[in-house]
PDB file of C-alpha atoms in Angstrom:
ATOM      1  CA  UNK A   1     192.040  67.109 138.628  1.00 50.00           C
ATOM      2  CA  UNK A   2     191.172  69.831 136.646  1.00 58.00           C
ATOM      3  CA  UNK A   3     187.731  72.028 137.126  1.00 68.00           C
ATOM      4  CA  UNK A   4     187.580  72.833 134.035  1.00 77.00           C
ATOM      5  CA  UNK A   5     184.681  71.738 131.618  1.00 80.00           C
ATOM      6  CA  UNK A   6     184.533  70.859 127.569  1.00 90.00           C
ATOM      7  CA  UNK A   7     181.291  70.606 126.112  1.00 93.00           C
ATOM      8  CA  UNK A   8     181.165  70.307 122.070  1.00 96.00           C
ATOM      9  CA  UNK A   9     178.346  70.902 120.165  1.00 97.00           C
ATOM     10  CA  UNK A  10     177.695  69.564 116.269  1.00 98.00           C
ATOM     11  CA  UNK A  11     174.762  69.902 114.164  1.00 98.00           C
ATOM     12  CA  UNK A  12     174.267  68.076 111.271  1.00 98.00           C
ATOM     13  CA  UNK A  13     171.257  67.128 108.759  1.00 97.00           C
ATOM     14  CA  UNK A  14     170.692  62.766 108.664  1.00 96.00           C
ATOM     15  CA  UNK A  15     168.421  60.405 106.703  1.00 94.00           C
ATOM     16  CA  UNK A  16     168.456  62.511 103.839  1.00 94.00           C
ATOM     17  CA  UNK A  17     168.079  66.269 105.477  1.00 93.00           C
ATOM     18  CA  UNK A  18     164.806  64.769 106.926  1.00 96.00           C
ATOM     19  CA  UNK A  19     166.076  65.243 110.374  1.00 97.00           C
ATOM     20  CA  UNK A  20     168.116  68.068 112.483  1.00 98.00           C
ATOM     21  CA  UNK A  21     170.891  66.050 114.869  1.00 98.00           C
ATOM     22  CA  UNK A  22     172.323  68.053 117.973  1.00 98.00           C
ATOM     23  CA  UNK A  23     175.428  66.394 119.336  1.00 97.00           C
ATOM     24  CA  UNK A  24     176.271  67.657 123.298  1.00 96.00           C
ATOM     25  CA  UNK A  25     179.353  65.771 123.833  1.00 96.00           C
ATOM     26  CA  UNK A  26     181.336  66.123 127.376  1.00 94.00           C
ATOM     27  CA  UNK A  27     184.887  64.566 128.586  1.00 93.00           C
ATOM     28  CA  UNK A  28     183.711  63.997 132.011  1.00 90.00           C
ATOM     29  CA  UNK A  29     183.447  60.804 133.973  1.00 90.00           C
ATOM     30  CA  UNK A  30     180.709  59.273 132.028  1.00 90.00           C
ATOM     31  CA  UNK A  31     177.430  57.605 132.935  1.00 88.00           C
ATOM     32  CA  UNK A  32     177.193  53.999 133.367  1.00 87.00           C
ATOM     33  CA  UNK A  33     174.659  52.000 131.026  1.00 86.00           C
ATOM     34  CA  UNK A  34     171.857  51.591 133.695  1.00 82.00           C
ATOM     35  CA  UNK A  35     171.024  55.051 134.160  1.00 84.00           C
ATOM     36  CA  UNK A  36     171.247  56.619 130.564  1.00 83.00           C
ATOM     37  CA  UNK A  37     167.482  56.158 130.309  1.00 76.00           C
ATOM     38  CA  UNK A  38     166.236  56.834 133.362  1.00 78.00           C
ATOM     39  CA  UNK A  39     167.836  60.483 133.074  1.00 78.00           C
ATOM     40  CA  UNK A  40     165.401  61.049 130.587  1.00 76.00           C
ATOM     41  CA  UNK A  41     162.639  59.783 132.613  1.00 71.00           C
ATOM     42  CA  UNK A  42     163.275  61.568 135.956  1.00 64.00           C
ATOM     43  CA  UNK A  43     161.341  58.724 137.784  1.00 59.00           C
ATOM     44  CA  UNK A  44     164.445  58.437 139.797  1.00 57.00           C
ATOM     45  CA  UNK A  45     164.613  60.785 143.122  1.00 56.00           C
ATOM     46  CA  UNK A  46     167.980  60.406 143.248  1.00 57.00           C
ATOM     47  CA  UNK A  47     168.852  60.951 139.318  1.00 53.00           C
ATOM     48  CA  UNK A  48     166.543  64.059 139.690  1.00 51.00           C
ATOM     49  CA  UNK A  49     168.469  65.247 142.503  1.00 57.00           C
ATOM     50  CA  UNK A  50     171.864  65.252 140.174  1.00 56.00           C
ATOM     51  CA  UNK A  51     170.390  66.067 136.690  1.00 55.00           C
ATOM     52  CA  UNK A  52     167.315  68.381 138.345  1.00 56.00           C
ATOM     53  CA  UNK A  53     164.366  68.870 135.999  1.00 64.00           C
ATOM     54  CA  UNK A  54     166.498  69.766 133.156  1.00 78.00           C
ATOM     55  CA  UNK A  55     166.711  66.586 130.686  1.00 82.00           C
ATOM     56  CA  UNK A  56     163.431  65.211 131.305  1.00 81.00           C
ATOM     57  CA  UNK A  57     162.084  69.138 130.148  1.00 86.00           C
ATOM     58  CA  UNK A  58     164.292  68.467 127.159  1.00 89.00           C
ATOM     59  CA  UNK A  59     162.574  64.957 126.099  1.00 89.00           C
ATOM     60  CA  UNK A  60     159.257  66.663 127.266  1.00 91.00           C
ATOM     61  CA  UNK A  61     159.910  69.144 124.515  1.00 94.00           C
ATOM     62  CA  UNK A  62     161.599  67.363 122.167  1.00 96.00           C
ATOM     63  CA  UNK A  63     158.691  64.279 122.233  1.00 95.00           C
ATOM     64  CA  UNK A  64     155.927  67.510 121.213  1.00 97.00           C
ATOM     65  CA  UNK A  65     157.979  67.977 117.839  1.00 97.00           C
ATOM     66  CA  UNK A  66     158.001  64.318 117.301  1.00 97.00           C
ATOM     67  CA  UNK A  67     161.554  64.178 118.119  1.00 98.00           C
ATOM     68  CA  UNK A  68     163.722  61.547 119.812  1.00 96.00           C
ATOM     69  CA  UNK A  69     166.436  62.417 122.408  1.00 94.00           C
ATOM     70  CA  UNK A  70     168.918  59.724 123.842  1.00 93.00           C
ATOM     71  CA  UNK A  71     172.110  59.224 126.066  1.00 93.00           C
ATOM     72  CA  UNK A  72     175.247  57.376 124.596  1.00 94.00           C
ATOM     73  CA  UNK A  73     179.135  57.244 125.332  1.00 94.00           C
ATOM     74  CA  UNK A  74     181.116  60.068 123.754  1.00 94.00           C
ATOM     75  CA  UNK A  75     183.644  56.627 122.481  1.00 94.00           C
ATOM     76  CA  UNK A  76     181.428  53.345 122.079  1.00 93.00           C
ATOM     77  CA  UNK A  77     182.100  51.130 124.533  1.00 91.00           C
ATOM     78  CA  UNK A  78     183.640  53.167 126.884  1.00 92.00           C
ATOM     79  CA  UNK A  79     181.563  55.036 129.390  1.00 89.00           C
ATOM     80  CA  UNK A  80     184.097  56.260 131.512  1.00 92.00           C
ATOM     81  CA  UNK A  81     185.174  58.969 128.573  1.00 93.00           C
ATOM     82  CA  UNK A  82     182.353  60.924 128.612  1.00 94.00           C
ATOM     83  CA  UNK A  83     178.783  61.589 127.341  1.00 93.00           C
ATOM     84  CA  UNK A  84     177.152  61.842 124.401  1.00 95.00           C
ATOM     85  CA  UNK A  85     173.524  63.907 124.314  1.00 94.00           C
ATOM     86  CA  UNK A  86     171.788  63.304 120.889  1.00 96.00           C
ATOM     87  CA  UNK A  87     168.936  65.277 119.963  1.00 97.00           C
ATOM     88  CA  UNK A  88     167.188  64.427 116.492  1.00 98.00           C
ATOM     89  CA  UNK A  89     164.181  66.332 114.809  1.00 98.00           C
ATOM     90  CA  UNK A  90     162.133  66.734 112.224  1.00 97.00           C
ATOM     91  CA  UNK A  91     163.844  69.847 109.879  1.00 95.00           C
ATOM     92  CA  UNK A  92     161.362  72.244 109.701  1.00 89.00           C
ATOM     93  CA  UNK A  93     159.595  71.470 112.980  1.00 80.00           C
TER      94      UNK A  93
END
């Protein structure tokens, strides 16, 4: 197995140009469906222990622009290749 990492990032303008999206897609060995939210939460010792303080600081952040962040596959319906990391806000914030 390989050591070596691939991150892509994509921005785009949705609903209009009302909104800023940041895609942060991986190719690693995905997350299952139970435990996409509570990375954002960091209510979980052991999620907080693998992910540190790191995405909850993000949806801290992004919540005080009025922003949404969530955690999807990179292919729907397949967790197991890789991660998707959306960030969406307000253009102009």
């Amino acid at each position: 197995m390989s050591d070596d990492v691939r991150v892509e990032v994509t921005t785009s303008l949705v609903e209009d140009g009302e909104f800023l999206r940041f895609d942060f897609e991986d190719w690693g060995q995905g997350i299952v469906e139970r435990l996409k939210e509570r990375l954002l939460t960091g209510i979980d010792d052991r999620i907080r222990r693998v992910s540190g303080v790191g995405l909850t600081l993000v949806k801290q952040i992004v919540d005080q622009y009025s922003g949404t962040v969530w955690v999807e596959n990179r292919v729907e319906g397949e967790f197991t290749k890789g991660t998707r990391f959306v960030v969406r806000l307000p253009n102009g914030c």
